[in-house]
Coordinates of C-alpha atoms in Angstrom, one line a residue:
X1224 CA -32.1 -14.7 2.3
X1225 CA -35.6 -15.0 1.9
X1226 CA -37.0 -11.5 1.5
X1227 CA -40.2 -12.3 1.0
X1228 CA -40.8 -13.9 4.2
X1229 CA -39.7 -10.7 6.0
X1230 CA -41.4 -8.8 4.1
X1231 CA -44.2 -10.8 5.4
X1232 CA -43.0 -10.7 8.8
X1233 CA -43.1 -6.6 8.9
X1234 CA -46.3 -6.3 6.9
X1235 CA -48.1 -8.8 9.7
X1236 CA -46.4 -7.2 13.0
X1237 CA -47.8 -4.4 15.0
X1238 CA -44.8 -2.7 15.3
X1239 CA -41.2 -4.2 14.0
X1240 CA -37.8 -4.3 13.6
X1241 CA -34.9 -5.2 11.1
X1242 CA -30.8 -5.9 11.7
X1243 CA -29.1 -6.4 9.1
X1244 CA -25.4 -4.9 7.7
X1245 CA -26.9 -4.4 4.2
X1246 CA -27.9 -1.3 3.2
X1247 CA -29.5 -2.0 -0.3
X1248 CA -31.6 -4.7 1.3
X1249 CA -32.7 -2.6 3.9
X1250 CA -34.3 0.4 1.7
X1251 CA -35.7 -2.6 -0.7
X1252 CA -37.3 -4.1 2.4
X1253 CA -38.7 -0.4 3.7
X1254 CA -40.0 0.1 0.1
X1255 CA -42.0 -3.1 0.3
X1256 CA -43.8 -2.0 3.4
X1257 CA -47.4 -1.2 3.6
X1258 CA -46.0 0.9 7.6
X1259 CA -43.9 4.5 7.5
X1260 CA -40.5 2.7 8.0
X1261 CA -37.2 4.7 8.0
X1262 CA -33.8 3.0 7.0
X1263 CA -30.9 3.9 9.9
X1264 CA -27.3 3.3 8.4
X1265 CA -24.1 5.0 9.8
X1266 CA -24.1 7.0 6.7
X1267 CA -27.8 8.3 7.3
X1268 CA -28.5 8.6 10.9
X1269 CA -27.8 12.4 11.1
X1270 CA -30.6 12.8 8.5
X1271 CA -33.3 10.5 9.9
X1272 CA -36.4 11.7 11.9
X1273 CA -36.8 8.8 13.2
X1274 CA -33.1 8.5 14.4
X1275 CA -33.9 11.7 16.2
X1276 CA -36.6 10.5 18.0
X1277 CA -35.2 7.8 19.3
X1278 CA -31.9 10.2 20.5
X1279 CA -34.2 12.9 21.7
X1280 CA -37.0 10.8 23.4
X1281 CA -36.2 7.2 23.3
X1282 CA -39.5 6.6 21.3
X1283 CA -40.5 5.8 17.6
X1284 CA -43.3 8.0 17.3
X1285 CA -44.8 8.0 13.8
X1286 CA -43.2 5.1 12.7
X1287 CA -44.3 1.5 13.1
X1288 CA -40.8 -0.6 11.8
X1289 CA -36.8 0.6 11.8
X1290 CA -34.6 -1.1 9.4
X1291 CA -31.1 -0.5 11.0
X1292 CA -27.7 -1.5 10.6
X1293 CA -25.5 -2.5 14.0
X1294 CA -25.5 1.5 14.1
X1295 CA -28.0 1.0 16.4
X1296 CA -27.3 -1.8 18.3
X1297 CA -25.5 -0.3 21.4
X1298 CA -26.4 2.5 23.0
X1299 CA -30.1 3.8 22.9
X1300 CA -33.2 2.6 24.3
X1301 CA -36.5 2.4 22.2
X1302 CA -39.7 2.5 25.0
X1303 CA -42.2 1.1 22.1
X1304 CA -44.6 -1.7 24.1
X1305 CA -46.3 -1.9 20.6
X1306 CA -43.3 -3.9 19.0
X1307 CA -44.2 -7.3 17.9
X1308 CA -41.7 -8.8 15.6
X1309 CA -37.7 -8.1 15.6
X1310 CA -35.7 -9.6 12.7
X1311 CA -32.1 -9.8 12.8
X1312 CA -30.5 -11.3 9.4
X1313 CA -27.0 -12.4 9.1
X1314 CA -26.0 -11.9 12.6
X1315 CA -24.4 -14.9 14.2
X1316 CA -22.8 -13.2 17.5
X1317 CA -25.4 -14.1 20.4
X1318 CA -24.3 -10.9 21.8
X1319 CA -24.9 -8.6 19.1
X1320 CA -28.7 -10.5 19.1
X1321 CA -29.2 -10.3 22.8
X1322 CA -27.8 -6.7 22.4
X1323 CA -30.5 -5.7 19.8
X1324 CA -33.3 -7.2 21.1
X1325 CA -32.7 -5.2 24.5
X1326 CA -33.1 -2.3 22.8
X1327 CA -36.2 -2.3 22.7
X1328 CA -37.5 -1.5 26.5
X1329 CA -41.4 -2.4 28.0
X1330 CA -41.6 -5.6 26.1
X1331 CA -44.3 -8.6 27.3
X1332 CA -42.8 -10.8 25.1
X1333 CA -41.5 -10.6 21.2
X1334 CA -41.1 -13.1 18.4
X1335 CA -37.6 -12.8 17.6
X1336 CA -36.6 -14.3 14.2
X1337 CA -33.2 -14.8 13.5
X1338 CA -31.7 -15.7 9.7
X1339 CA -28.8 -17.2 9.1
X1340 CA -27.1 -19.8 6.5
X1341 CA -25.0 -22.3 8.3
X1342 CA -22.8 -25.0 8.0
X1343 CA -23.7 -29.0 7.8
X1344 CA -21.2 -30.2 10.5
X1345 CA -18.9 -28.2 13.3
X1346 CA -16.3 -29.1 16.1
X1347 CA -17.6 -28.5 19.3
X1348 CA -15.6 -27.0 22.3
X1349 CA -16.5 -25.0 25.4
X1350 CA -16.4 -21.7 24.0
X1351 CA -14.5 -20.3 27.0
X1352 CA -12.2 -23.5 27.1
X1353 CA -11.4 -22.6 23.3
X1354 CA -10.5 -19.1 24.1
X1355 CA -8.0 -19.9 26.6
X1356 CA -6.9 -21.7 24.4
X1357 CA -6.0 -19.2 21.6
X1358 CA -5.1 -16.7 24.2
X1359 CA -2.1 -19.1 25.1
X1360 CA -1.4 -19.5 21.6
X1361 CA -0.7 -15.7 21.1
X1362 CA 1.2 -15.9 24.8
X1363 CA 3.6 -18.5 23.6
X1364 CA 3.2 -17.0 19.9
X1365 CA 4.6 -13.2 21.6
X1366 CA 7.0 -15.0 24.1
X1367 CA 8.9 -17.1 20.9
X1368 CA 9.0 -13.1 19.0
X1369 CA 10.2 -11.6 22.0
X1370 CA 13.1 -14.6 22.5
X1371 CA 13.9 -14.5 18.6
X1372 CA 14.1 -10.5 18.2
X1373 CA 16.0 -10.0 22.0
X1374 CA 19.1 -12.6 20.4
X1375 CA 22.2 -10.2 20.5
X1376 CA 20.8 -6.8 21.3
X1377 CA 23.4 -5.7 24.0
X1378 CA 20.7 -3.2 24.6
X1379 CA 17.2 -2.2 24.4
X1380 CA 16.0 -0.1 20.9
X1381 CA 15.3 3.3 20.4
X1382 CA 14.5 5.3 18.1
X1383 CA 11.3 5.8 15.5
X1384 CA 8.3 3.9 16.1
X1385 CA 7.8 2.0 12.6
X1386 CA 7.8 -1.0 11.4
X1387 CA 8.0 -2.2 7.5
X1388 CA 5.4 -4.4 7.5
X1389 CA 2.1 -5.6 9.2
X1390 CA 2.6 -9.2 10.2
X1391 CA 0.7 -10.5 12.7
X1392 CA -2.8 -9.3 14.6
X1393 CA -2.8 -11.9 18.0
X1394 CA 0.4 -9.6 19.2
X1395 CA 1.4 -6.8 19.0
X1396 CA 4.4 -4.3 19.8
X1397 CA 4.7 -2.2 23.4
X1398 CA 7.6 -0.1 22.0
X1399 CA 7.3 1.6 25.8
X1400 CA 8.4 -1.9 27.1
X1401 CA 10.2 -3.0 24.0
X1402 CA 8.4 -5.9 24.0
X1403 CA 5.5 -7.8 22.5
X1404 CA 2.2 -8.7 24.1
X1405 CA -0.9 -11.1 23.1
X1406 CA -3.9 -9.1 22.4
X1407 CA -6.2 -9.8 24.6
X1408 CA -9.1 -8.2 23.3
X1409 CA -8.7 -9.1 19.2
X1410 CA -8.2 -13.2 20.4
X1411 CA -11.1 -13.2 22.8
X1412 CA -13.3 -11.5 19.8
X1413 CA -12.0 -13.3 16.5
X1414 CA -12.4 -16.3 18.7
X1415 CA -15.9 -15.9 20.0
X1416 CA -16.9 -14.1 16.2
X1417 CA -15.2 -17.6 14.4
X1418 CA -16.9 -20.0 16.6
X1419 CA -20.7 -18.6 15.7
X1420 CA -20.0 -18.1 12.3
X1421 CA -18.8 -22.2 12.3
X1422 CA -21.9 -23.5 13.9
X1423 CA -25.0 -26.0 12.4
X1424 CA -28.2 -25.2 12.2
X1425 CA -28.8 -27.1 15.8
X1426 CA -26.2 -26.0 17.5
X1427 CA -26.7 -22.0 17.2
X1428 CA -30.0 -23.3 18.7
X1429 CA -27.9 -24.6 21.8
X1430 CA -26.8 -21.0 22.2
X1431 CA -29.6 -19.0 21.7
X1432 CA -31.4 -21.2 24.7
X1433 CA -29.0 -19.6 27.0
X1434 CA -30.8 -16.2 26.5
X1435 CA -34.2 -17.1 25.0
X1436 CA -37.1 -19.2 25.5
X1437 CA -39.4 -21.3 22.9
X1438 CA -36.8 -21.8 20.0
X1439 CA -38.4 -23.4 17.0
X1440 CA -36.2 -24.0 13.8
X1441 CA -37.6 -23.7 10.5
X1442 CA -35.7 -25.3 7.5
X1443 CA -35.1 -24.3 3.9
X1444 CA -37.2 -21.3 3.4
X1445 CA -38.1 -21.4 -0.4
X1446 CA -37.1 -18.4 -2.0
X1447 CA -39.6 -16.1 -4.0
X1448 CA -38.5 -16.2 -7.6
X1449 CA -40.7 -13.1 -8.5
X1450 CA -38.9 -11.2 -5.2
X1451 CA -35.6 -11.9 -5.9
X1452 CA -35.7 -10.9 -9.7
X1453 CA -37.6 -7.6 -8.4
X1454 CA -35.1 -7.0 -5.1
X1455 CA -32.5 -7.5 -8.0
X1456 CA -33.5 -5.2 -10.6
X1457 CA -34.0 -2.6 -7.4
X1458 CA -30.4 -2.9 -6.3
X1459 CA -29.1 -2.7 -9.8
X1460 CA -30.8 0.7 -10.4
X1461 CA -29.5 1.6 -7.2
X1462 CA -25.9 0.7 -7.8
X1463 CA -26.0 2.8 -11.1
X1464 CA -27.5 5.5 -9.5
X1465 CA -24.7 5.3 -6.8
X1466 CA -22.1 5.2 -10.2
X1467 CA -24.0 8.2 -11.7
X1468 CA -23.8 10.5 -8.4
X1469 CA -20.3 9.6 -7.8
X1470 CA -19.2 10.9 -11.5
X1471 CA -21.5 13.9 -10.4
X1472 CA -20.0 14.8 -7.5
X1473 CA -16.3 14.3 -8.5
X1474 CA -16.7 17.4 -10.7
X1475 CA -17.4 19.3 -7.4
X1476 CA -14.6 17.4 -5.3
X1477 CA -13.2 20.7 -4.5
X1478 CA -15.8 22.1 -2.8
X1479 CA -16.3 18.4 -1.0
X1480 CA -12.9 18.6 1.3
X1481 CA -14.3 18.8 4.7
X1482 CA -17.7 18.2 4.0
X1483 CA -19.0 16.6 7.4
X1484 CA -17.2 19.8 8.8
X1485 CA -18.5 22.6 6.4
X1486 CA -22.4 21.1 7.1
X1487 CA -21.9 21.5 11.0
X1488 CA -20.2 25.3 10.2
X1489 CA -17.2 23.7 11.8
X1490 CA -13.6 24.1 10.4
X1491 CA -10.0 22.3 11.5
X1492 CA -6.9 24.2 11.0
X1493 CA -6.4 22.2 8.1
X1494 CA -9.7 22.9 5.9
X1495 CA -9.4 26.7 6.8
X1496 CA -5.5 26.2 5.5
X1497 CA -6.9 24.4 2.7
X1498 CA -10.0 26.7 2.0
X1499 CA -7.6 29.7 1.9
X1500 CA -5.1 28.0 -0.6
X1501 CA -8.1 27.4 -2.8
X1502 CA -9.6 30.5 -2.4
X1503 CA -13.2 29.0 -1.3
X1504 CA -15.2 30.5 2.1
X1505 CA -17.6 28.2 4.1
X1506 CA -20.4 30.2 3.2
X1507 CA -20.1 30.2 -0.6
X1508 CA -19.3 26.3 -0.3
X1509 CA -22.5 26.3 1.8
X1510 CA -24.4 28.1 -0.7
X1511 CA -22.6 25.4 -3.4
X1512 CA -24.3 22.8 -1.7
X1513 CA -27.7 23.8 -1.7
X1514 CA -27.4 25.2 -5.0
X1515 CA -26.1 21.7 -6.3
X1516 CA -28.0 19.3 -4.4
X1517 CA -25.0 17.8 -2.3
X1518 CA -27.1 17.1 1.0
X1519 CA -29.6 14.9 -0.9
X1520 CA -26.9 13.2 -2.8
X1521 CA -24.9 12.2 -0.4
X1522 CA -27.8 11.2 1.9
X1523 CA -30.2 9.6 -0.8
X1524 CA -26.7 7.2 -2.1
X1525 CA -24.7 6.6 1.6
X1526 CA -21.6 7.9 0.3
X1527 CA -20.9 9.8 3.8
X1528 CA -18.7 7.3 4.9
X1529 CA -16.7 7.9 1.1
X1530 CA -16.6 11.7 1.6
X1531 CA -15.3 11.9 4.6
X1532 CA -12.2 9.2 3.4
X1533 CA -12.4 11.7 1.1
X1534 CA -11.5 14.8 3.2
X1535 CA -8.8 12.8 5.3
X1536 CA -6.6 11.8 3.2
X1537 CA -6.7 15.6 1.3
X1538 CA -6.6 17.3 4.9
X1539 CA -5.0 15.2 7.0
X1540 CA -2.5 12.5 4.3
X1541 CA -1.9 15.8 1.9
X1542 CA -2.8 13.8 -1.2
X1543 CA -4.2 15.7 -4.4
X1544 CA -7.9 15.9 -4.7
X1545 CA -7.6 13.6 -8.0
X1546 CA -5.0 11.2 -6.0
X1547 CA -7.4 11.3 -2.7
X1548 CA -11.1 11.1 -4.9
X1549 CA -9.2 7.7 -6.6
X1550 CA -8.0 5.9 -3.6
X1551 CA -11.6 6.9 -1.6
X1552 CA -13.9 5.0 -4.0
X1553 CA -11.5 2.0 -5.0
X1554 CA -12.0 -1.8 -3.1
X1555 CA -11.0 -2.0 0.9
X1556 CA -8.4 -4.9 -0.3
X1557 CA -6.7 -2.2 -3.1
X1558 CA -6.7 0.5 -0.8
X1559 CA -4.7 -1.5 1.8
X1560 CA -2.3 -2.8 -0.8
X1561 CA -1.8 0.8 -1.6
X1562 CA -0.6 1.9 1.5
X1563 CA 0.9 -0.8 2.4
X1564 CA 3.3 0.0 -0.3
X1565 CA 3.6 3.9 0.8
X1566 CA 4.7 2.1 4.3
X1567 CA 7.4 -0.1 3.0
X1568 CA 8.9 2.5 1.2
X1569 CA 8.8 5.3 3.7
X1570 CA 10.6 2.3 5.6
X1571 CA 13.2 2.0 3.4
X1572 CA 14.1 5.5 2.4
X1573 CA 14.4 6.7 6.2
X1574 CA 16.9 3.8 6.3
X1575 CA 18.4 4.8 3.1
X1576 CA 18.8 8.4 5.0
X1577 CA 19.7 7.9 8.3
X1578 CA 21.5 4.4 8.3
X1579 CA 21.5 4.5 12.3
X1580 CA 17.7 5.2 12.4
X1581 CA 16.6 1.7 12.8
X1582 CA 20.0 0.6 14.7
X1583 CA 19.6 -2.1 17.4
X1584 CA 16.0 -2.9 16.1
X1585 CA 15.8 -6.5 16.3
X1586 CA 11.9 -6.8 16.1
X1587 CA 10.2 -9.5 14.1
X1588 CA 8.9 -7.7 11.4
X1589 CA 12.1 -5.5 11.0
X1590 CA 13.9 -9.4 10.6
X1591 CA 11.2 -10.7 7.9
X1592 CA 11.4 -7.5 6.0
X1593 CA 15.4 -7.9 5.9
X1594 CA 15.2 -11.8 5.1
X1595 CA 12.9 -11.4 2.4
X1596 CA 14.8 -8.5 0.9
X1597 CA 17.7 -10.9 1.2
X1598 CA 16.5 -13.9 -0.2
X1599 CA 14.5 -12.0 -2.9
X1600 CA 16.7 -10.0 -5.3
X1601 CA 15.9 -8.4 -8.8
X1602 CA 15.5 -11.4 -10.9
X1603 CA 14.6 -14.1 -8.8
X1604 CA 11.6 -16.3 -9.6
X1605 CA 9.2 -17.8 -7.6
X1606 CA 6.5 -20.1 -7.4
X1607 CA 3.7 -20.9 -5.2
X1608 CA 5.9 -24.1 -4.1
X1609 CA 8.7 -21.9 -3.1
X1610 CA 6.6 -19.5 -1.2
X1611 CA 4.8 -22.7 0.7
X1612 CA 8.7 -23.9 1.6
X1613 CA 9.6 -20.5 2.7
X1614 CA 6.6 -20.5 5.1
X1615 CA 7.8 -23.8 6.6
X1616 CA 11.4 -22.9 7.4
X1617 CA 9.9 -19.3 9.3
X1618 CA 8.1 -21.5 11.1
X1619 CA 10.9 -23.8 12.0
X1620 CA 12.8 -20.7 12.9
X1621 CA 10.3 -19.1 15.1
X1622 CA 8.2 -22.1 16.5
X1623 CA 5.1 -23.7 16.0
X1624 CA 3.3 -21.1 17.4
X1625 CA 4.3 -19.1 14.0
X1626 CA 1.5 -19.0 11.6
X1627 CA 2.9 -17.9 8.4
X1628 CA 1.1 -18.7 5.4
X1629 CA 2.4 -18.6 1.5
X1630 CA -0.7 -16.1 1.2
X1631 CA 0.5 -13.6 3.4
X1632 CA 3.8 -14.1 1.9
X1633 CA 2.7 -13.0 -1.6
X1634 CA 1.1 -10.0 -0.2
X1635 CA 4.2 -9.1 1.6
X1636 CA 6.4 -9.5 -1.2
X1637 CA 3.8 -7.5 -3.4
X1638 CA 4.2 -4.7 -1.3
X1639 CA 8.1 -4.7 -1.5
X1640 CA 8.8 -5.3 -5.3
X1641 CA 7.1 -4.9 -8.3
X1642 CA 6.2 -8.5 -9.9
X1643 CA 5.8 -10.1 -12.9
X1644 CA 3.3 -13.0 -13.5
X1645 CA 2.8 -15.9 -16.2
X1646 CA 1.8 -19.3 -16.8
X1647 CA 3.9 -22.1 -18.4
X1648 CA 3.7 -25.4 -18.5
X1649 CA 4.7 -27.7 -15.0
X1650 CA 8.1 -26.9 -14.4
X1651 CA 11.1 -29.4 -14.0
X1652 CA 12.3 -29.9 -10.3
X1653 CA 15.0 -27.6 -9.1
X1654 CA 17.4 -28.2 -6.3
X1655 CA 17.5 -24.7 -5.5
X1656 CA 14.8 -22.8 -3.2
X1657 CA 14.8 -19.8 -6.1
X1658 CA 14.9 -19.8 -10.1
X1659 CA 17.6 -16.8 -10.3
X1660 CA 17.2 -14.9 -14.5
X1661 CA 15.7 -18.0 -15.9
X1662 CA 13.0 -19.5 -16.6
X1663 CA 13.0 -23.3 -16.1
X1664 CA 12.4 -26.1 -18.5
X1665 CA 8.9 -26.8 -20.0
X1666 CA 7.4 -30.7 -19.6
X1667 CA 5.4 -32.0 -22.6
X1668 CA 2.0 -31.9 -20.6
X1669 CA -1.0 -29.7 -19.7
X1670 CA -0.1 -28.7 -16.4
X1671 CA 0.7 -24.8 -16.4
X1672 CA 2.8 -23.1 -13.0
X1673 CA 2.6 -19.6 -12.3
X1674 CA 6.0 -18.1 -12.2
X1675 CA 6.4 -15.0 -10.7
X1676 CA 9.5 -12.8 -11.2
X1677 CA 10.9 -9.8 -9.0
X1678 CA 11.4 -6.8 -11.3
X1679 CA 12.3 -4.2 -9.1
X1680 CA 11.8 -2.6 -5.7
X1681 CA 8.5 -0.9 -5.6
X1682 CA 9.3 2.9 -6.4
X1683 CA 6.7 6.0 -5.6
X1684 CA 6.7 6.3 -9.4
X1685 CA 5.0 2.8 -9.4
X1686 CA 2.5 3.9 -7.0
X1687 CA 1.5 6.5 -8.7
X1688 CA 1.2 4.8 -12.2
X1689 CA -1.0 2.3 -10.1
X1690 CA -3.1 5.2 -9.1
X1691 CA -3.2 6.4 -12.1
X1692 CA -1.6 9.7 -11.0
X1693 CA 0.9 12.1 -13.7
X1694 CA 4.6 12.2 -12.4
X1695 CA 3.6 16.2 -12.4
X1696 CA 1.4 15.2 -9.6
X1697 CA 3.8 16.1 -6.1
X1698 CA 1.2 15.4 -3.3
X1699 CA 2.1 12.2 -2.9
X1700 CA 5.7 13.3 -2.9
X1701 CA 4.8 15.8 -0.4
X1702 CA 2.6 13.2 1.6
X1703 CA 5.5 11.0 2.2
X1704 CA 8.1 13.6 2.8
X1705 CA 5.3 14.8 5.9
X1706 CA 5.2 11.4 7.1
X1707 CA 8.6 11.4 7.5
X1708 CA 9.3 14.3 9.0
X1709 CA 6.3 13.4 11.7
X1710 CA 8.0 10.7 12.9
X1711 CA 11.6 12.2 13.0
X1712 CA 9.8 14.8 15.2
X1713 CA 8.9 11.8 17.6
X1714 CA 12.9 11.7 18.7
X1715 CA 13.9 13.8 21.8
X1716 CA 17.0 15.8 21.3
X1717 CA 19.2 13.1 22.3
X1718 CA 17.9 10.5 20.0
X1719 CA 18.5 12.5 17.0
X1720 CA 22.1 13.7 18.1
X1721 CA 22.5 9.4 18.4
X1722 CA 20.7 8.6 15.3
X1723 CA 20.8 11.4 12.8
X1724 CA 24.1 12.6 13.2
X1725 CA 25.6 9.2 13.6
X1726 CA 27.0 9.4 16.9
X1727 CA 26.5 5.9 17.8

């Protein structure tokens, strides 16, 4: 991105504007302003005057440029005549562009500058052509589940609503109609959001002549050396900041649960339950907060969005403040591992159980889970190799339609078993699918193969180790045991005389 020339851009505009879904870059652009500028994110909208303008009166008085996230894209109108120059950075949907720029009401004409990296070469299709397309490819894809997981059933399944695993996101299951269905919606928008984000430099021009007029393109912006060091240096400081204010405010965690509610002198059943059992009253936490800062801390780092992840999974997922503060700040891609584990084995102790719970339920991923717990035992060994076999015979089984890569594989078997990793050197060739309590015979050459080995079925005290949680710590023990019971409760009367009691 070439920061400087936006920069530029703002500084030379009467009025401007700035999308882009990077919050560091945006308050390093508004500090490099020579205009009052004001930074709109999801996290700090409720905070921003000029936010409230813009609610309140539709206008931007006071301020000459908004940096904004796609907060702000839908929604609001901005009556500002005065506006000059809108930037939108990194945003390759021409909707979400047109969307933007209609935002702004009253407008003669604006120089809209849009940047973007882009590929050297792309396939070209009818974009409406290519979604048809992919929406047949989830029909036939939702037809060959519903053929595969309707073989034998004498009769239509009942019982809980819950599935082991998370396979597939072009269908999906109607448990009303026992049956699965393309998703419209998700294949018309991955399809639309994939096919902008594959385009060349010339053909995103193509596109944006549908909606706007005198298109010039302008190649290989030379990036300011002295900029990028400075915009650098700025995020670092800001990302230690961040670090610092998060150890800061996990000392006060327990006066954080509910925060978005405490600040509107709201409470849910659940933070008054919670507040009681802790012996804390709104307005001494409220007093807490001004006392300590909170507000400005939260505001001044956008860690909003954190807090209130935060306050869900104490209030609502009855995890431990420790257990909830850890899973809140760790990566979007550990988090999901994490409970996608919880799911599994919720799964598989309400089988454990109630044996007739999941009786007659023929559904695909209720098939994969059992195959791969069949085929994958304690002991077994596998390699990339074998996983990349595996995939190929599901998608015999199932069609071509199936799309079942060794990557998802991995992740699935991850979230059943705990496994062992290491590298040896290129294995001899087996006739087997599986290496079962050995490890097979070295070559004499450089080549190294990971091996991975299934230790054991993923317990809750492995979850918690991975947490980092004490096995004195119950809530997760309590979470689960909620969970269960919630969907239990989903059974009429009948059901659980069928099911639970085993009068089947």
């Amino acid at each position: 991105i070439d920061t400087k020339a936006i920069i530029d851009i703002l500084n030379k505009s009467n009025n401007g504007a700035l999308l882009m879904n990077d919050t560091k870059e945006l308050k390093y652009i508004s500090s490099m302003l020579n205009k009052k500028s004001d930074v709109i994110t999801a996290d700090t909208k409720e905070h921003s005057k000029l936010y409230d303008k813009i609610m309140s009166c539709s206008k931007m008085t006071g301020y000459k440029v908004i940096l904004n996230t796609t907060t702000l894209v839908a929604g609001v109108n901005i009556n500002n005549p005065k506006i000059t120059d809108i930037i939108v950075v990194g945003i390759k949907d021409i909707g979400t562009i047109k969307q933007y720029v209609a935002r702004f009401r009253n407008l003669k004409k604006v120089n809209v500058h849009i940047f973007n990296n882009y590929k050297e070469d792309c396939e070209i299709y009818d974009i409406e052509w290519l979604s048809n397309q992919h929406m047949i490819s989830a029909i036939n894809l939702a037809d060959s589940y519903n053929k595969e997981s309707k073989k034998n059933i004498p009769f239509s399944p009942f019982g809980v609503n819950f599935s082991p695993l998370n396979i597939d996101t072009n269908v999906y299951y109607n448990k009303q109609e026992s049956t699965y269905k393309a998703d419209t919606i998700y294949v018309k928008s991955q399809t639309y959001k994939h096919y902008y984000n594959s385009r060349t430099f010339e053909s995103f021009k193509v596109l944006l002549e549908e909606y706007f007029y005198n298109i010039e393109l302008i190649y290989d912006l030379k990036i300011d050396e002295e900029i990028k060091e400075d915009k650098n240096s700025y995020k670092k400081e800001l990302k230690e900041l961040q670090e610092e204010t998060i150890e800061q405010l996990e000392k006060h965690k327990d006066i954080l649960v509910g925060y978005d509610e405490i600040k509107k002198n709201k409470r849910s059943y659940n933070l008054m339950e919670y507040q009681e059992v802790n012996n804390l009253s709104m307005e001494q936490v409220q007093k807490d907060y001004l006392k300590l800062g909170i507000h400005d801390l939260i505001f001044n780092n956008s860690l909003k969005s954190k807090i209130k992840l935060y306050s869900k999974y104490v209030l609502e997922d009855y995890f431990s403040t420790d257990m909830a503060w850890n899973i809140a700040f760790m990566g979007n891609r550990k988090r999901g591992g994490i409970f996608a584990k919880i799911n599994t084995l919720i799964y598989r102790e309400l089988k454990e159980e109630h044996p007739n719970i999941f009786k007659n339920d023929n559904t695909i991923e209720v098939r994969m889970y059992e195959w791969l717990t069949n085929e994958f035992k304690e002991g077994v060994s596998y390699t990339q190799e074998h996983l990349e076999i595996l995939a190929e015979s599901f998608r015999i089984t199932f069609g071509d339609n199936w799309a079942f890569t060794s990557k998802k594989l991995s992740e699935i078997l991850n979230q059943i078993y705990v496994v062992s990793s290491s590298q040896i050197k290129t294995v001899n060739p087996v006739e087997t699918l599986f290496y079962r309590n050995i490890i097979p015979t070295a070559l004499t050459n450089n080549k190294k193969t990971k091996i991975n080995t299934i230790k054991s079925k993923i317990k809750l005290s492995d979850i918690k180790k991975e947490l980092g949680c004490t096995s004195s710590n119950l809530s997760l023990d309590l979470s689960i045991k909620k969970r269960k019971s919630k969907l239990l409760n989903q059974l009429d009367d009948v059901e659980k005389k069928i099911l639970l009691e085993g009068i089947f």
